[in-house]
mmCIF file of C-alpha atoms and ligand atoms in Angstrom:
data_model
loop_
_atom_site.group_PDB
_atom_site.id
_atom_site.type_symbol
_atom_site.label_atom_id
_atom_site.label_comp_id
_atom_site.label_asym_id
_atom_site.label_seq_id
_atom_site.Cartn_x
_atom_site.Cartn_y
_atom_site.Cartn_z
ATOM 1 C CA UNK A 7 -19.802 76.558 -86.626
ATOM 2 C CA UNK A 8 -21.022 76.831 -82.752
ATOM 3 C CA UNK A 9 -21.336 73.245 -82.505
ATOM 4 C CA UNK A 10 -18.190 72.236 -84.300
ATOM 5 C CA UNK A 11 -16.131 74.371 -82.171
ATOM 6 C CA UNK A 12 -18.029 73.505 -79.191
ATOM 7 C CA UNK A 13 -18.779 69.601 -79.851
ATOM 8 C CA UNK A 14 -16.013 68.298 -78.234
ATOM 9 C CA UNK A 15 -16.444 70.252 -75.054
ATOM 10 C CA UNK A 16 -20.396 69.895 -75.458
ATOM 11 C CA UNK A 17 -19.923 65.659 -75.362
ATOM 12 C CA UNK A 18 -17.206 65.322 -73.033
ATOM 13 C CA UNK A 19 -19.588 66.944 -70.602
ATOM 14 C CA UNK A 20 -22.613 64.773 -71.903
ATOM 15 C CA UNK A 21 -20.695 61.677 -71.757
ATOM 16 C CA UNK A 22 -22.064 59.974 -68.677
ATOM 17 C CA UNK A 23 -25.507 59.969 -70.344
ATOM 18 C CA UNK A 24 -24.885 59.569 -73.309
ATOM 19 C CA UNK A 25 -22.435 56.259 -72.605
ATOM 20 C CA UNK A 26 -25.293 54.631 -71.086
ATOM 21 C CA UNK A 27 -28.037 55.581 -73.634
ATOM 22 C CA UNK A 28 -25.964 55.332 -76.942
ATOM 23 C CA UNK A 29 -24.517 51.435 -75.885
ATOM 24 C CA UNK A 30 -24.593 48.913 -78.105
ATOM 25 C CA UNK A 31 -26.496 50.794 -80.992
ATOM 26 C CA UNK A 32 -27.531 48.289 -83.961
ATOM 27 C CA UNK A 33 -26.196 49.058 -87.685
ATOM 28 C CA UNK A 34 -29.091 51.014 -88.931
ATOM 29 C CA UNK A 35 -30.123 53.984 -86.740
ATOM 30 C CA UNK A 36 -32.030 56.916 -87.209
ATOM 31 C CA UNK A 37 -30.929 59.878 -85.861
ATOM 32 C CA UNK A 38 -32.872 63.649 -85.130
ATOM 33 C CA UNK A 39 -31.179 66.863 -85.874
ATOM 34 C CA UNK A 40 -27.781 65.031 -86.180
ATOM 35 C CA UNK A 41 -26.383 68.690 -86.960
ATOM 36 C CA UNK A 42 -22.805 68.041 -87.197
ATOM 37 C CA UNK A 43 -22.484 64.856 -86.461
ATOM 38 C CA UNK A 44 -21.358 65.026 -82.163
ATOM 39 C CA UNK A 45 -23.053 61.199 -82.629
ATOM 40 C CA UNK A 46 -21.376 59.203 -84.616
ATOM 41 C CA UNK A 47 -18.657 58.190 -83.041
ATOM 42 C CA UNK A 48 -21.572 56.103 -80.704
ATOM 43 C CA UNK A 49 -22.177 54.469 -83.641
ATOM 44 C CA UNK A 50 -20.811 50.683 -85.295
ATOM 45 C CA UNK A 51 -18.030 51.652 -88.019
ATOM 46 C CA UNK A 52 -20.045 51.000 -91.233
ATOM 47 C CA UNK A 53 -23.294 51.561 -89.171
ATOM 48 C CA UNK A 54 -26.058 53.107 -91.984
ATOM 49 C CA UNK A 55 -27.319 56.777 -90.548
ATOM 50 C CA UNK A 56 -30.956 58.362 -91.221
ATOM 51 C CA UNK A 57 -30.404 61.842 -90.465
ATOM 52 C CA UNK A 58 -33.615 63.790 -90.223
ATOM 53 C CA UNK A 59 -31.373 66.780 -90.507
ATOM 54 C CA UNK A 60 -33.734 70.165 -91.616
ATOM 55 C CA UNK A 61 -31.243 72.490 -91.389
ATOM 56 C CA UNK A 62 -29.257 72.566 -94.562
ATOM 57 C CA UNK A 63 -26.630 74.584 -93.222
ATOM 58 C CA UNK A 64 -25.651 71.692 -90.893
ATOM 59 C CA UNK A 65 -25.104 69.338 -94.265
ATOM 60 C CA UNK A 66 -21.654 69.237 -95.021
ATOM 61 C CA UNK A 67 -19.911 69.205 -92.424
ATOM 62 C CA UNK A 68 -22.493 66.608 -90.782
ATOM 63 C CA UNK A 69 -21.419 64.924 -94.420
ATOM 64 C CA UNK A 70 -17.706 65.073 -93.911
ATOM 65 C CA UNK A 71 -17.551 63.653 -90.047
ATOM 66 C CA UNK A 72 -19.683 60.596 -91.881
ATOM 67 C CA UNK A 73 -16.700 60.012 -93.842
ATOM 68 C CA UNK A 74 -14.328 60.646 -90.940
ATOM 69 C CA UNK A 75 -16.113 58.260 -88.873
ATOM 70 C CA UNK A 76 -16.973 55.250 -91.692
ATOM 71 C CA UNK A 77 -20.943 55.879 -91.431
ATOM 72 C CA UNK A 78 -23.266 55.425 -94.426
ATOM 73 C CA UNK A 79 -25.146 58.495 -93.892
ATOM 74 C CA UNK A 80 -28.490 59.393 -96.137
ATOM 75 C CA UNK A 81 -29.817 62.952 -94.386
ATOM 76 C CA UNK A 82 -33.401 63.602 -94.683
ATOM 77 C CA UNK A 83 -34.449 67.321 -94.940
ATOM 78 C CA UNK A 84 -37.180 67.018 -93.295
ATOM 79 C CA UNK A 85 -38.795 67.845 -89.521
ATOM 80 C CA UNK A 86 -39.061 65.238 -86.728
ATOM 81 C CA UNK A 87 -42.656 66.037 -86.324
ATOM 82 C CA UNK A 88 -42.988 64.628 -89.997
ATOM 83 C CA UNK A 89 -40.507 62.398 -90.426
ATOM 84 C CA UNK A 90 -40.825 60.393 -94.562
ATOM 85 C CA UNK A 91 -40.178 57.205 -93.217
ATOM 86 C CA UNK A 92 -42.945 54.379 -93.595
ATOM 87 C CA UNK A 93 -44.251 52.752 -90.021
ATOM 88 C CA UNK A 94 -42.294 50.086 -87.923
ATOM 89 C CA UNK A 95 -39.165 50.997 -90.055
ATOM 90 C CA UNK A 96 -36.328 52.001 -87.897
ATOM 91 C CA UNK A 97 -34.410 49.496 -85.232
ATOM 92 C CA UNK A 98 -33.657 52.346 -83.081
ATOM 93 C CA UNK A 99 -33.649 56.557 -83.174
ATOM 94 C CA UNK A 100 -31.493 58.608 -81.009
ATOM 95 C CA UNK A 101 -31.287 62.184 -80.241
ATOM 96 C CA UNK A 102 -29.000 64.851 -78.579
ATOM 97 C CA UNK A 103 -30.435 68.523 -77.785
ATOM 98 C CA UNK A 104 -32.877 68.115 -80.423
ATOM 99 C CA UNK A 105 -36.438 67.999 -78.171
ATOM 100 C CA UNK A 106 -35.412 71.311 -77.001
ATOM 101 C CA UNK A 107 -35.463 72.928 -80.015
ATOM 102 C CA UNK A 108 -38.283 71.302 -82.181
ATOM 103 C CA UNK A 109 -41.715 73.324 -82.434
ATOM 104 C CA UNK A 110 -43.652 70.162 -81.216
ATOM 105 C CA UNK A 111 -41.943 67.338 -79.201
ATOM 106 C CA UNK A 112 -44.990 65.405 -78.532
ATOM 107 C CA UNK A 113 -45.611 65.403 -82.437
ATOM 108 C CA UNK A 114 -42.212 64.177 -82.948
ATOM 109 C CA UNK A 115 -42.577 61.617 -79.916
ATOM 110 C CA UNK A 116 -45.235 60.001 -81.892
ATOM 111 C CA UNK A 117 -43.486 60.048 -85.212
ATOM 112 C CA UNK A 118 -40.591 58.240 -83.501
ATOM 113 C CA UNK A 119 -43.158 55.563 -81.999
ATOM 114 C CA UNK A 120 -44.888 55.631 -85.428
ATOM 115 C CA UNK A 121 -41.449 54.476 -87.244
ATOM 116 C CA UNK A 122 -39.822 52.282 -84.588
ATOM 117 C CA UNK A 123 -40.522 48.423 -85.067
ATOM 118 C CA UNK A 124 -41.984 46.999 -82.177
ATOM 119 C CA UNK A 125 -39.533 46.798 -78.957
ATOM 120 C CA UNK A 126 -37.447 49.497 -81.481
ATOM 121 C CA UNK A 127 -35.692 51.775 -78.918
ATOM 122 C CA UNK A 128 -35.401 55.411 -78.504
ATOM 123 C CA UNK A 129 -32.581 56.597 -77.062
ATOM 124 C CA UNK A 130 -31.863 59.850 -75.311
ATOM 125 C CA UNK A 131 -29.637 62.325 -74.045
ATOM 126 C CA UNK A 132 -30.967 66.428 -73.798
ATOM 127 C CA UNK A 133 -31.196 69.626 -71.586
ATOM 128 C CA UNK A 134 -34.544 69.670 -69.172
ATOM 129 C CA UNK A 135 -36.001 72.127 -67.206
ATOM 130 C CA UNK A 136 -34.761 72.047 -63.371
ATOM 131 C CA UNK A 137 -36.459 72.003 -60.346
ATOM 132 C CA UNK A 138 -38.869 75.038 -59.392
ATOM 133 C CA UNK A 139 -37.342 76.925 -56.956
ATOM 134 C CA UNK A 140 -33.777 76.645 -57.729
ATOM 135 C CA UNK A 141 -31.163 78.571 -58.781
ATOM 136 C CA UNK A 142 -30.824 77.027 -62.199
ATOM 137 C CA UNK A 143 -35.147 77.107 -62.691
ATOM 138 C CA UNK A 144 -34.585 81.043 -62.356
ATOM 139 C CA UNK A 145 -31.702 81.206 -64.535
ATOM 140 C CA UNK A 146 -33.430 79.153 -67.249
ATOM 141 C CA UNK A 147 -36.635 81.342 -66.777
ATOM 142 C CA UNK A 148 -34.344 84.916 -66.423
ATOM 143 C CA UNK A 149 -32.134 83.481 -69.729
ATOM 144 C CA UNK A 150 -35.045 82.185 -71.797
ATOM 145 C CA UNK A 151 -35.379 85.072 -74.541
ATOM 146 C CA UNK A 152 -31.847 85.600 -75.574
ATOM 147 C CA UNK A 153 -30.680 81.823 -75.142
ATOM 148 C CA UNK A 154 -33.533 81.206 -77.698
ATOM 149 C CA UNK A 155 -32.347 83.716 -79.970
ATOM 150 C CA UNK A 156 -28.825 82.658 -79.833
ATOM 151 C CA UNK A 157 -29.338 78.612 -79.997
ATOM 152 C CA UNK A 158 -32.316 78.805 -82.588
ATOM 153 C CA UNK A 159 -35.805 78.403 -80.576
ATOM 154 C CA UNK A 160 -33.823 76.289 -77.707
ATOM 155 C CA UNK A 161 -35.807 76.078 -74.784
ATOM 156 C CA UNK A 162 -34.648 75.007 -71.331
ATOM 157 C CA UNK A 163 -37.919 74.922 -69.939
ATOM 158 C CA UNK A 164 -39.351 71.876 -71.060
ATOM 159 C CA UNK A 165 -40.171 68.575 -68.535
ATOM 160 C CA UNK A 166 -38.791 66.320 -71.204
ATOM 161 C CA UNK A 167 -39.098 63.360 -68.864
ATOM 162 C CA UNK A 168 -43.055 63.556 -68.309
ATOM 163 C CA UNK A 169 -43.277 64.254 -72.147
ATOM 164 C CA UNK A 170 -41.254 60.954 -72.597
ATOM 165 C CA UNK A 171 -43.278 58.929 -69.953
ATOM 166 C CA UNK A 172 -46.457 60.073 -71.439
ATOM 167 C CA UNK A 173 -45.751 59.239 -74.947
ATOM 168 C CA UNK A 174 -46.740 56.317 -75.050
ATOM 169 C CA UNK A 175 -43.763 53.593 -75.168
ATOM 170 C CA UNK A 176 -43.957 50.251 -73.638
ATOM 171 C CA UNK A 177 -41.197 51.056 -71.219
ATOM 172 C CA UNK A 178 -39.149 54.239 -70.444
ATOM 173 C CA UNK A 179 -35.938 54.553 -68.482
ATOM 174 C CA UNK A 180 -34.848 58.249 -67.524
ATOM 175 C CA UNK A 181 -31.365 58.894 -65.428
ATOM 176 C CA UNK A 182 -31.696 62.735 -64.546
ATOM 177 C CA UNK A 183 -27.931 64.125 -63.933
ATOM 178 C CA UNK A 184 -26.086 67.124 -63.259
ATOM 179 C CA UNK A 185 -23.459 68.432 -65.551
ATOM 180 C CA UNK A 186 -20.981 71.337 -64.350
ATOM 181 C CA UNK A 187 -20.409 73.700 -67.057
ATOM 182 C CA UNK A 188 -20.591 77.674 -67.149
ATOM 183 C CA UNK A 189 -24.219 77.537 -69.573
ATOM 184 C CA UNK A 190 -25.853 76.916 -66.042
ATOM 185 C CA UNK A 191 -29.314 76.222 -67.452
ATOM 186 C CA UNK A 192 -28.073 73.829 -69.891
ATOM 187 C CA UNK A 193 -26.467 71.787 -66.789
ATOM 188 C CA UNK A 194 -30.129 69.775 -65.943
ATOM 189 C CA UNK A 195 -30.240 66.943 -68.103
ATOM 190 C CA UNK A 196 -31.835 63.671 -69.021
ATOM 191 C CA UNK A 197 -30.519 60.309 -70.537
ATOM 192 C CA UNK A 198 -32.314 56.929 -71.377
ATOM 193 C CA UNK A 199 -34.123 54.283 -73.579
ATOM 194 C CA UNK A 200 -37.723 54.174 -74.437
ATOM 195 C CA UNK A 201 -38.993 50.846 -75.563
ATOM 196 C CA UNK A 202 -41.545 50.761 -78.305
HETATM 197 C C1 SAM B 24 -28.796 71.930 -80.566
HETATM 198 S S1 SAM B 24 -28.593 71.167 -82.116
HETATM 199 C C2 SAM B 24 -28.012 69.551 -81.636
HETATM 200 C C3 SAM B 24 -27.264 68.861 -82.717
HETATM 201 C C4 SAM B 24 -26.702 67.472 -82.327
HETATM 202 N N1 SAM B 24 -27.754 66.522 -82.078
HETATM 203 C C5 SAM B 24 -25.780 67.570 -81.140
HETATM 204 O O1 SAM B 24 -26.018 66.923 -80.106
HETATM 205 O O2 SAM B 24 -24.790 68.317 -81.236
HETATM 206 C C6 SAM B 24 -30.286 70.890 -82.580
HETATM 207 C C7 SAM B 24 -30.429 70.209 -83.932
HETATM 208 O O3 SAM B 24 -31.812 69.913 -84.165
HETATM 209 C C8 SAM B 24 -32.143 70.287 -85.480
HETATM 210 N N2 SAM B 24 -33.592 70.567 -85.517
HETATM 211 C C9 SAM B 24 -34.217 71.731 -85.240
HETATM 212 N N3 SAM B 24 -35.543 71.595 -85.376
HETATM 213 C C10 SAM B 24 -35.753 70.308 -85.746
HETATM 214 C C11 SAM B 24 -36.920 69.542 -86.043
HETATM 215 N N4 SAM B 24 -38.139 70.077 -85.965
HETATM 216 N N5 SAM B 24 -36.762 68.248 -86.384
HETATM 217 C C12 SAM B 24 -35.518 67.677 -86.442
HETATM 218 N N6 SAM B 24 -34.380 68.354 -86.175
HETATM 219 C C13 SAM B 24 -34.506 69.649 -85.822
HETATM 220 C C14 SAM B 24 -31.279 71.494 -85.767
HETATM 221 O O4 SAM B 24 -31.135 71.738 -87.144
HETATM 222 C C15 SAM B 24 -29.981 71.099 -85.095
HETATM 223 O O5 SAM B 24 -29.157 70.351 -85.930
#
């Protein structure tokens, strides 16, 4: 419900990185933790969606803005850090907010390498941890307990870039930016394209 209400808001804040990330997408993508769908609309009409989707709750409604939006969606219950798709597979994956919330990113780094073809891109927009020392570091520190409790195991603490850049990808491109909404330690965030 949180993120239907909220999508719009959510990606018209996000939409610098994800513009530049989520160009020119090919027509089969895989996507992690698609939840409701705040993606498609970055995608070709009649583009064919893996959703590795484990939240069930998240299902139809991530179902019904597939049929808003002309995407051939198949949703995979499972986690990113196991994802059932055979090696070299997938074109290109994409995420949103997702490697803040998995238990493992560096597991589910690997899985994406695993399944991308070679030069297969990743493509990324999500929350990081900001600078020690400033005012946002301490408010993500200060706000850690009860904005994990509220956004299901989301942490803001995580250096997603060095994860990213140490996963192993033949190139990585990372713009950091600065968004401006009240959820101040949500506003430090990442976009890009890792190449496998
Ligand atoms: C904060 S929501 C973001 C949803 C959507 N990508 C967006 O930008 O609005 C995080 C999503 O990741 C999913 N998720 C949580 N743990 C996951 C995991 N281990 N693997 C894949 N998806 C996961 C959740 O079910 C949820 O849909």
């Amino acid at each position: 419900m949180f993120f239907s209400v909220m999508g719009g808001y959510i990606n018209w804040h996000m939409q610098q990185g994800k513009t530049g990330a989520f160009t020119d997408l090919p027509h089969s993508v895989v996507e992690l933790g698609s939840g409701v769908g705040a993606n498609l609309r970055y995608l070709p009409t009649g583009a064919h969606l893996i959703a590795i989707e484990p939240n069930p709750y998240m299902h139809a409604r991530l179902r019904r803005a597939a049929n808003r939006y002309g995407i051939d969606l198949e949703i995979r219950s499972v986690v990113g850090e196991r994802i059932d798709l055979p090696d070299a597979s997938a074109q290109a994956v994409i995420s949103s907010l997702v490697l803040c919330t998995v238990n493992d990113p560096a597991a589910v780094l690997a899985e994406v390498r695993r399944i991308l073809v070679p030069a297969g891109r990743f493509s990324f927009a999500e929350h990081v941890a900001a600078k020690p020392g400033t005012p946002t570091r301490w408010s993500q520190r200060l706000l850690r307990r009860p904005w994990a409790w509220v956004f299901e195991g989301c942490s803001c603490e995580r250096d997603l870039s060095s994860l990213i850049a140490s996963a192993g990808f033949t190139s990585v491109d990372i713009n950091p930016y600065r968004i401006h909404s009240p959820f101040v330690p949500f506003n430090t965030q990442i976009a890009g394209t890792a190449v496998a």
